[in-house]
């Protein structure tokens, strides 16, 4: 099921907008490997603007993975084994170690991650329900899991900050340094990574789990009336059986 299809003309227009960050989850691996014009033009539109292209290639390996990376795909978050992680890093890719609400099989990957590979790794939460985010945290929850699994806290924090920024071309953040954007967390331990305070662009926005600023209550107009579905009635669940169907 597709949420949206970006055809060549449309994705070129999107890529020229100031809010265009990059191309996420290039899942059409066969299209890239076979030179499909539509798939390749999407990647080219991002690369021509020096924007990152995020990958999604759980079954890709060997020569196919080399071609996929050569096409400009920078990351993959679908690694489930150490061998796949090493293979991607050996090709110059970054690996985003992900945990979702259903896919919770990345702990062995973290447990076997050695320090010299962590520099090419980051974290992400993929398909995680909001209730899980409230209970388990977001990237801070991934940090806690990594440290508990044996990753040194400094390596884990680097994966969540500097590595992520460098991978995605965010040169203005990811490290506390002059001239960089001051997005900061204040922590009192390196176990659960629950922030005591949060700064965004140098401005204190939250303390002890509560906002200390007035968040805008007005919803952007472009979000209104965007989901339009027909009324659901009992007849909506009628199913017309065809001749020869079992049962």
PDB file of N, CA and C in Angstrom, residues 127-209:
ATOM      1  N   UNK A 127       8.354   2.720  12.737  1.00  0.00           N
ATOM      2  CA  UNK A 127       7.016   2.157  12.978  1.00  0.00           C
ATOM      3  C   UNK A 127       6.777   1.910  14.462  1.00  0.00           C
ATOM      4  N   UNK A 128       7.057   2.899  15.271  1.00  0.00           N
ATOM      5  CA  UNK A 128       6.805   2.782  16.706  1.00  0.00           C
ATOM      6  C   UNK A 128       5.535   3.547  17.057  1.00  0.00           C
ATOM      7  N   UNK A 129       4.638   2.890  17.768  1.00  0.00           N
ATOM      8  CA  UNK A 129       3.387   3.516  18.172  1.00  0.00           C
ATOM      9  C   UNK A 129       3.642   4.613  19.201  1.00  0.00           C
ATOM     10  N   UNK A 130       2.763   5.597  19.221  1.00  0.00           N
ATOM     11  CA  UNK A 130       2.925   6.705  20.160  1.00  0.00           C
ATOM     12  C   UNK A 130       2.916   6.221  21.603  1.00  0.00           C
ATOM     13  N   UNK A 131       2.080   5.228  21.898  1.00  0.00           N
ATOM     14  CA  UNK A 131       2.031   4.704  23.265  1.00  0.00           C
ATOM     15  C   UNK A 131       3.376   4.111  23.662  1.00  0.00           C
ATOM     16  N   UNK A 132       4.043   3.436  22.722  1.00  0.00           N
ATOM     17  CA  UNK A 132       5.366   2.878  23.006  1.00  0.00           C
ATOM     18  C   UNK A 132       6.394   3.982  23.208  1.00  0.00           C
ATOM     19  N   UNK A 133       6.270   5.043  22.427  1.00  0.00           N
ATOM     20  CA  UNK A 133       7.201   6.164  22.579  1.00  0.00           C
ATOM     21  C   UNK A 133       7.060   6.791  23.956  1.00  0.00           C
ATOM     22  N   UNK A 134       5.833   6.942  24.421  1.00  0.00           N
ATOM     23  CA  UNK A 134       5.621   7.505  25.755  1.00  0.00           C
ATOM     24  C   UNK A 134       6.180   6.591  26.839  1.00  0.00           C
ATOM     25  N   UNK A 135       6.059   5.283  26.625  1.00  0.00           N
ATOM     26  CA  UNK A 135       6.499   4.329  27.646  1.00  0.00           C
ATOM     27  C   UNK A 135       7.999   4.065  27.588  1.00  0.00           C
ATOM     28  N   UNK A 136       8.534   3.897  26.382  1.00  0.00           N
ATOM     29  CA  UNK A 136       9.915   3.462  26.222  1.00  0.00           C
ATOM     30  C   UNK A 136      10.858   4.573  25.795  1.00  0.00           C
ATOM     31  N   UNK A 137      10.298   5.742  25.475  1.00  0.00           N
ATOM     32  CA  UNK A 137      11.138   6.812  24.971  1.00  0.00           C
ATOM     33  C   UNK A 137      11.350   6.697  23.476  1.00  0.00           C
ATOM     34  N   UNK A 138      12.078   7.675  22.946  1.00  0.00           N
ATOM     35  CA  UNK A 138      12.370   7.676  21.519  1.00  0.00           C
ATOM     36  C   UNK A 138      13.847   7.296  21.338  1.00  0.00           C
ATOM     37  N   UNK A 139      14.676   8.193  20.860  1.00  0.00           N
ATOM     38  CA  UNK A 139      16.094   7.877  20.730  1.00  0.00           C
ATOM     39  C   UNK A 139      16.738   7.687  22.097  1.00  0.00           C
ATOM     40  N   UNK A 140      16.242   8.402  23.105  1.00  0.00           N
ATOM     41  CA  UNK A 140      16.790   8.193  24.454  1.00  0.00           C
ATOM     42  C   UNK A 140      16.555   6.758  24.929  1.00  0.00           C
ATOM     43  N   UNK A 141      15.442   6.162  24.525  1.00  0.00           N
ATOM     44  CA  UNK A 141      15.199   4.762  24.848  1.00  0.00           C
ATOM     45  C   UNK A 141      16.176   3.834  24.145  1.00  0.00           C
ATOM     46  N   UNK A 142      16.529   4.170  22.900  1.00  0.00           N
ATOM     47  CA  UNK A 142      17.534   3.389  22.183  1.00  0.00           C
ATOM     48  C   UNK A 142      18.899   3.511  22.858  1.00  0.00           C
ATOM     49  N   UNK A 143      19.217   4.716  23.337  1.00  0.00           N
ATOM     50  CA  UNK A 143      20.472   4.921  24.056  1.00  0.00           C
ATOM     51  C   UNK A 143      20.542   4.040  25.299  1.00  0.00           C
ATOM     52  N   UNK A 144      19.462   4.029  26.057  1.00  0.00           N
ATOM     53  CA  UNK A 144      19.427   3.219  27.275  1.00  0.00           C
ATOM     54  C   UNK A 144      19.613   1.739  26.947  1.00  0.00           C
ATOM     55  N   UNK A 145      18.966   1.278  25.874  1.00  0.00           N
ATOM     56  CA  UNK A 145      19.090  -0.119  25.478  1.00  0.00           C
ATOM     57  C   UNK A 145      20.524  -0.443  25.065  1.00  0.00           C
ATOM     58  N   UNK A 146      21.162   0.483  24.354  1.00  0.00           N
ATOM     59  CA  UNK A 146      22.526   0.251  23.892  1.00  0.00           C
ATOM     60  C   UNK A 146      23.505   0.171  25.057  1.00  0.00           C
ATOM     61  N   UNK A 147      23.380   1.083  26.010  1.00  0.00           N
ATOM     62  CA  UNK A 147      24.285   1.081  27.162  1.00  0.00           C
ATOM     63  C   UNK A 147      24.076  -0.172  27.998  1.00  0.00           C
ATOM     64  N   UNK A 148      22.823  -0.570  28.167  1.00  0.00           N
ATOM     65  CA  UNK A 148      22.537  -1.791  28.924  1.00  0.00           C
ATOM     66  C   UNK A 148      23.129  -3.017  28.229  1.00  0.00           C
ATOM     67  N   UNK A 149      23.191  -2.960  26.892  1.00  0.00           N
ATOM     68  CA  UNK A 149      23.733  -4.091  26.134  1.00  0.00           C
ATOM     69  C   UNK A 149      25.253  -4.107  26.109  1.00  0.00           C
ATOM     70  N   UNK A 150      25.890  -3.065  26.661  1.00  0.00           N
ATOM     71  CA  UNK A 150      27.343  -3.081  26.758  1.00  0.00           C
ATOM     72  C   UNK A 150      28.073  -2.040  25.947  1.00  0.00           C
ATOM     73  N   UNK A 151      27.347  -1.219  25.162  1.00  0.00           N
ATOM     74  CA  UNK A 151      27.999  -0.152  24.405  1.00  0.00           C
ATOM     75  C   UNK A 151      28.455   0.934  25.373  1.00  0.00           C
ATOM     76  N   UNK A 152      29.662   1.442  25.195  1.00  0.00           N
ATOM     77  CA  UNK A 152      30.150   2.510  26.060  1.00  0.00           C
ATOM     78  C   UNK A 152      29.252   3.734  25.889  1.00  0.00           C
ATOM     79  N   UNK A 153      28.877   4.404  26.981  1.00  0.00           N
ATOM     80  CA  UNK A 153      27.975   5.558  26.877  1.00  0.00           C
ATOM     81  C   UNK A 153      28.454   6.626  25.899  1.00  0.00           C
ATOM     82  N   UNK A 154      29.759   6.877  25.844  1.00  0.00           N
ATOM     83  CA  UNK A 154      30.276   7.887  24.913  1.00  0.00           C
ATOM     84  C   UNK A 154      30.028   7.461  23.470  1.00  0.00           C
ATOM     85  N   UNK A 155      30.253   6.186  23.159  1.00  0.00           N
ATOM     86  CA  UNK A 155      29.988   5.689  21.810  1.00  0.00           C
ATOM     87  C   UNK A 155      28.499   5.765  21.491  1.00  0.00           C
ATOM     88  N   UNK A 156      27.666   5.415  22.454  1.00  0.00           N
ATOM     89  CA  UNK A 156      26.218   5.443  22.235  1.00  0.00           C
ATOM     90  C   UNK A 156      25.731   6.865  21.977  1.00  0.00           C
ATOM     91  N   UNK A 157      26.200   7.817  22.775  1.00  0.00           N
ATOM     92  CA  UNK A 157      25.790   9.211  22.582  1.00  0.00           C
ATOM     93  C   UNK A 157      26.281   9.726  21.233  1.00  0.00           C
ATOM     94  N   UNK A 158      27.486   9.353  20.852  1.00  0.00           N
ATOM     95  CA  UNK A 158      28.003   9.777  19.549  1.00  0.00           C
ATOM     96  C   UNK A 158      27.138   9.225  18.415  1.00  0.00           C
ATOM     97  N   UNK A 159      26.697   7.978  18.557  1.00  0.00           N
ATOM     98  CA  UNK A 159      25.827   7.387  17.542  1.00  0.00           C
ATOM     99  C   UNK A 159      24.531   8.167  17.403  1.00  0.00           C
ATOM    100  N   UNK A 160      24.003   8.639  18.529  1.00  0.00           N
ATOM    101  CA  UNK A 160      22.707   9.327  18.521  1.00  0.00           C
ATOM    102  C   UNK A 160      22.807  10.785  18.099  1.00  0.00           C
ATOM    103  N   UNK A 161      23.996  11.350  18.107  1.00  0.00           N
ATOM    104  CA  UNK A 161      24.143  12.786  17.855  1.00  0.00           C
ATOM    105  C   UNK A 161      25.033  13.060  16.644  1.00  0.00           C
ATOM    106  N   UNK A 162      26.329  13.004  16.842  1.00  0.00           N
ATOM    107  CA  UNK A 162      27.268  13.377  15.788  1.00  0.00           C
ATOM    108  C   UNK A 162      27.126  12.493  14.557  1.00  0.00           C
ATOM    109  N   UNK A 163      27.065  11.165  14.761  1.00  0.00           N
ATOM    110  CA  UNK A 163      26.940  10.266  13.613  1.00  0.00           C
ATOM    111  C   UNK A 163      25.690  10.570  12.803  1.00  0.00           C
ATOM    112  N   UNK A 164      24.584  10.778  13.494  1.00  0.00           N
ATOM    113  CA  UNK A 164      23.319  11.053  12.820  1.00  0.00           C
ATOM    114  C   UNK A 164      23.399  12.341  12.021  1.00  0.00           C
ATOM    115  N   UNK A 165      23.981  13.373  12.620  1.00  0.00           N
ATOM    116  CA  UNK A 165      24.098  14.659  11.937  1.00  0.00           C
ATOM    117  C   UNK A 165      24.987  14.544  10.702  1.00  0.00           C
ATOM    118  N   UNK A 166      26.121  13.892  10.837  1.00  0.00           N
ATOM    119  CA  UNK A 166      27.032  13.754   9.700  1.00  0.00           C
ATOM    120  C   UNK A 166      26.407  12.924   8.587  1.00  0.00           C
ATOM    121  N   UNK A 167      25.748  11.839   8.956  1.00  0.00           N
ATOM    122  CA  UNK A 167      25.122  10.970   7.968  1.00  0.00           C
ATOM    123  C   UNK A 167      24.097  11.718   7.133  1.00  0.00           C
ATOM    124  N   UNK A 168      23.355  12.603   7.771  1.00  0.00           N
ATOM    125  CA  UNK A 168      22.271  13.308   7.085  1.00  0.00           C
ATOM    126  C   UNK A 168      22.661  14.701   6.607  1.00  0.00           C
ATOM    127  N   UNK A 169      23.942  15.009   6.661  1.00  0.00           N
ATOM    128  CA  UNK A 169      24.398  16.287   6.139  1.00  0.00           C
ATOM    129  C   UNK A 169      23.974  17.487   6.952  1.00  0.00           C
ATOM    130  N   UNK A 170      23.703  17.290   8.244  1.00  0.00           N
ATOM    131  CA  UNK A 170      23.272  18.390   9.111  1.00  0.00           C
ATOM    132  C   UNK A 170      24.510  18.995   9.769  1.00  0.00           C
ATOM    133  N   UNK A 171      25.165  19.862   9.048  1.00  0.00           N
ATOM    134  CA  UNK A 171      26.450  20.385   9.499  1.00  0.00           C
ATOM    135  C   UNK A 171      26.332  21.370  10.649  1.00  0.00           C
ATOM    136  N   UNK A 172      25.115  21.832  10.940  1.00  0.00           N
ATOM    137  CA  UNK A 172      24.955  22.850  11.986  1.00  0.00           C
ATOM    138  C   UNK A 172      24.630  22.256  13.345  1.00  0.00           C
ATOM    139  N   UNK A 173      24.651  20.936  13.466  1.00  0.00           N
ATOM    140  CA  UNK A 173      24.271  20.319  14.747  1.00  0.00           C
ATOM    141  C   UNK A 173      24.995  18.987  14.937  1.00  0.00           C
ATOM    142  N   UNK A 174      24.705  18.333  16.068  1.00  0.00           N
ATOM    143  CA  UNK A 174      25.318  17.039  16.338  1.00  0.00           C
ATOM    144  C   UNK A 174      26.481  17.102  17.294  1.00  0.00           C
ATOM    145  N   UNK A 175      26.955  18.311  17.603  1.00  0.00           N
ATOM    146  CA  UNK A 175      28.100  18.461  18.496  1.00  0.00           C
ATOM    147  C   UNK A 175      27.993  19.817  19.175  1.00  0.00           C
ATOM    148  N   UNK A 176      28.463  19.900  20.415  1.00  0.00           N
ATOM    149  CA  UNK A 176      28.478  21.176  21.138  1.00  0.00           C
ATOM    150  C   UNK A 176      29.758  21.915  20.772  1.00  0.00           C
ATOM    151  N   UNK A 177      29.644  22.927  19.936  1.00  0.00           N
ATOM    152  CA  UNK A 177      30.819  23.659  19.464  1.00  0.00           C
ATOM    153  C   UNK A 177      30.382  25.040  18.990  1.00  0.00           C
ATOM    154  N   UNK A 178      31.302  26.006  18.970  1.00  0.00           N
ATOM    155  CA  UNK A 178      30.962  27.352  18.502  1.00  0.00           C
ATOM    156  C   UNK A 178      30.402  27.329  17.084  1.00  0.00           C
ATOM    157  N   UNK A 179      29.340  28.090  16.891  1.00  0.00           N
ATOM    158  CA  UNK A 179      28.731  28.177  15.578  1.00  0.00           C
ATOM    159  C   UNK A 179      27.727  27.092  15.266  1.00  0.00           C
ATOM    160  N   UNK A 180      27.628  26.095  16.124  1.00  0.00           N
ATOM    161  CA  UNK A 180      26.652  25.024  15.895  1.00  0.00           C
ATOM    162  C   UNK A 180      25.347  25.349  16.611  1.00  0.00           C
ATOM    163  N   UNK A 181      24.299  24.713  16.162  1.00  0.00           N
ATOM    164  CA  UNK A 181      22.984  24.920  16.754  1.00  0.00           C
ATOM    165  C   UNK A 181      22.937  24.289  18.148  1.00  0.00           C
ATOM    166  N   UNK A 182      22.468  25.056  19.115  1.00  0.00           N
ATOM    167  CA  UNK A 182      22.490  24.596  20.512  1.00  0.00           C
ATOM    168  C   UNK A 182      21.222  23.816  20.844  1.00  0.00           C
ATOM    169  N   UNK A 183      21.135  22.593  20.337  1.00  0.00           N
ATOM    170  CA  UNK A 183      20.085  21.651  20.726  1.00  0.00           C
ATOM    171  C   UNK A 183      20.695  20.734  21.783  1.00  0.00           C
ATOM    172  N   UNK A 184      20.287  20.902  23.029  1.00  0.00           N
ATOM    173  CA  UNK A 184      20.982  20.254  24.139  1.00  0.00           C
ATOM    174  C   UNK A 184      20.022  19.557  25.091  1.00  0.00           C
ATOM    175  N   UNK A 185      20.494  18.490  25.703  1.00  0.00           N
ATOM    176  CA  UNK A 185      19.778  17.806  26.774  1.00  0.00           C
ATOM    177  C   UNK A 185      20.638  17.831  28.028  1.00  0.00           C
ATOM    178  N   UNK A 186      20.001  18.031  29.173  1.00  0.00           N
ATOM    179  CA  UNK A 186      20.684  17.931  30.458  1.00  0.00           C
ATOM    180  C   UNK A 186      20.265  16.621  31.107  1.00  0.00           C
ATOM    181  N   UNK A 187      21.257  15.768  31.417  1.00  0.00           N
ATOM    182  CA  UNK A 187      20.999  14.456  32.006  1.00  0.00           C
ATOM    183  C   UNK A 187      21.656  14.367  33.369  1.00  0.00           C
ATOM    184  N   UNK A 188      21.107  13.517  34.237  1.00  0.00           N
ATOM    185  CA  UNK A 188      21.765  13.285  35.526  1.00  0.00           C
ATOM    186  C   UNK A 188      22.333  11.876  35.626  1.00  0.00           C
ATOM    187  N   UNK A 189      22.225  11.094  34.534  1.00  0.00           N
ATOM    188  CA  UNK A 189      22.838   9.766  34.514  1.00  0.00           C
ATOM    189  C   UNK A 189      22.989   9.321  33.067  1.00  0.00           C
ATOM    190  N   UNK A 190      23.745   8.263  32.867  1.00  0.00           N
ATOM    191  CA  UNK A 190      23.937   7.690  31.537  1.00  0.00           C
ATOM    192  C   UNK A 190      23.382   6.276  31.500  1.00  0.00           C
ATOM    193  N   UNK A 191      22.236   6.104  32.174  1.00  0.00           N
ATOM    194  CA  UNK A 191      21.560   4.810  32.208  1.00  0.00           C
ATOM    195  C   UNK A 191      20.237   4.846  31.453  1.00  0.00           C
ATOM    196  N   UNK A 192      19.328   5.743  31.879  1.00  0.00           N
ATOM    197  CA  UNK A 192      18.028   5.791  31.208  1.00  0.00           C
ATOM    198  C   UNK A 192      17.891   6.979  30.265  1.00  0.00           C
ATOM    199  N   UNK A 193      18.808   7.949  30.343  1.00  0.00           N
ATOM    200  CA  UNK A 193      18.856   9.083  29.418  1.00  0.00           C
ATOM    201  C   UNK A 193      17.558   9.890  29.396  1.00  0.00           C
ATOM    202  N   UNK A 194      16.882   9.945  30.522  1.00  0.00           N
ATOM    203  CA  UNK A 194      15.696  10.799  30.621  1.00  0.00           C
ATOM    204  C   UNK A 194      16.154  12.233  30.877  1.00  0.00           C
ATOM    205  N   UNK A 195      15.826  13.171  29.995  1.00  0.00           N
ATOM    206  CA  UNK A 195      16.353  14.532  30.134  1.00  0.00           C
ATOM    207  C   UNK A 195      15.707  15.295  31.286  1.00  0.00           C
ATOM    208  N   UNK A 196      16.540  16.010  32.035  1.00  0.00           N
ATOM    209  CA  UNK A 196      16.032  16.923  33.055  1.00  0.00           C
ATOM    210  C   UNK A 196      15.610  18.242  32.432  1.00  0.00           C
ATOM    211  N   UNK A 197      16.290  18.629  31.364  1.00  0.00           N
ATOM    212  CA  UNK A 197      15.972  19.881  30.680  1.00  0.00           C
ATOM    213  C   UNK A 197      16.341  19.748  29.210  1.00  0.00           C
ATOM    214  N   UNK A 198      15.637  20.524  28.376  1.00  0.00           N
ATOM    215  CA  UNK A 198      15.845  20.473  26.927  1.00  0.00           C
ATOM    216  C   UNK A 198      15.973  21.895  26.399  1.00  0.00           C
ATOM    217  N   UNK A 199      17.006  22.125  25.595  1.00  0.00           N
ATOM    218  CA  UNK A 199      17.173  23.399  24.903  1.00  0.00           C
ATOM    219  C   UNK A 199      17.074  23.174  23.401  1.00  0.00           C
ATOM    220  N   UNK A 200      16.396  24.062  22.697  1.00  0.00           N
ATOM    221  CA  UNK A 200      16.323  24.052  21.245  1.00  0.00           C
ATOM    222  C   UNK A 200      16.796  25.396  20.723  1.00  0.00           C
ATOM    223  N   UNK A 201      17.804  25.364  19.888  1.00  0.00           N
ATOM    224  CA  UNK A 201      18.428  26.593  19.375  1.00  0.00           C
ATOM    225  C   UNK A 201      18.826  27.518  20.523  1.00  0.00           C
ATOM    226  N   UNK A 202      19.298  26.926  21.608  1.00  0.00           N
ATOM    227  CA  UNK A 202      19.757  27.708  22.744  1.00  0.00           C
ATOM    228  C   UNK A 202      18.672  28.189  23.678  1.00  0.00           C
ATOM    229  N   UNK A 203      17.434  27.829  23.406  1.00  0.00           N
ATOM    230  CA  UNK A 203      16.306  28.285  24.222  1.00  0.00           C
ATOM    231  C   UNK A 203      15.785  27.135  25.071  1.00  0.00           C
ATOM    232  N   UNK A 204      15.659  27.358  26.371  1.00  0.00           N
ATOM    233  CA  UNK A 204      15.099  26.334  27.251  1.00  0.00           C
ATOM    234  C   UNK A 204      13.626  26.135  26.920  1.00  0.00           C
ATOM    235  N   UNK A 205      13.252  24.907  26.562  1.00  0.00           N
ATOM    236  CA  UNK A 205      11.872  24.643  26.159  1.00  0.00           C
ATOM    237  C   UNK A 205      11.169  23.646  27.074  1.00  0.00           C
ATOM    238  N   UNK A 206      11.914  22.857  27.847  1.00  0.00           N
ATOM    239  CA  UNK A 206      11.278  21.869  28.724  1.00  0.00           C
ATOM    240  C   UNK A 206      12.162  21.611  29.931  1.00  0.00           C
ATOM    241  N   UNK A 207      11.494  21.338  31.064  1.00  0.00           N
ATOM    242  CA  UNK A 207      12.209  21.014  32.296  1.00  0.00           C
ATOM    243  C   UNK A 207      11.388  19.990  33.067  1.00  0.00           C
ATOM    244  N   UNK A 208      12.051  18.935  33.531  1.00  0.00           N
ATOM    245  CA  UNK A 208      11.401  17.892  34.329  1.00  0.00           C
ATOM    246  C   UNK A 208      10.153  17.329  33.654  1.00  0.00           C
ATOM    247  N   UNK A 209      10.245  17.138  32.354  1.00  0.00           N
ATOM    248  CA  UNK A 209       9.156  16.506  31.619  1.00  0.00           C
ATOM    249  C   UNK A 209       8.013  17.405  31.228  1.00  0.00           C
TER     250      UNK A 209
END
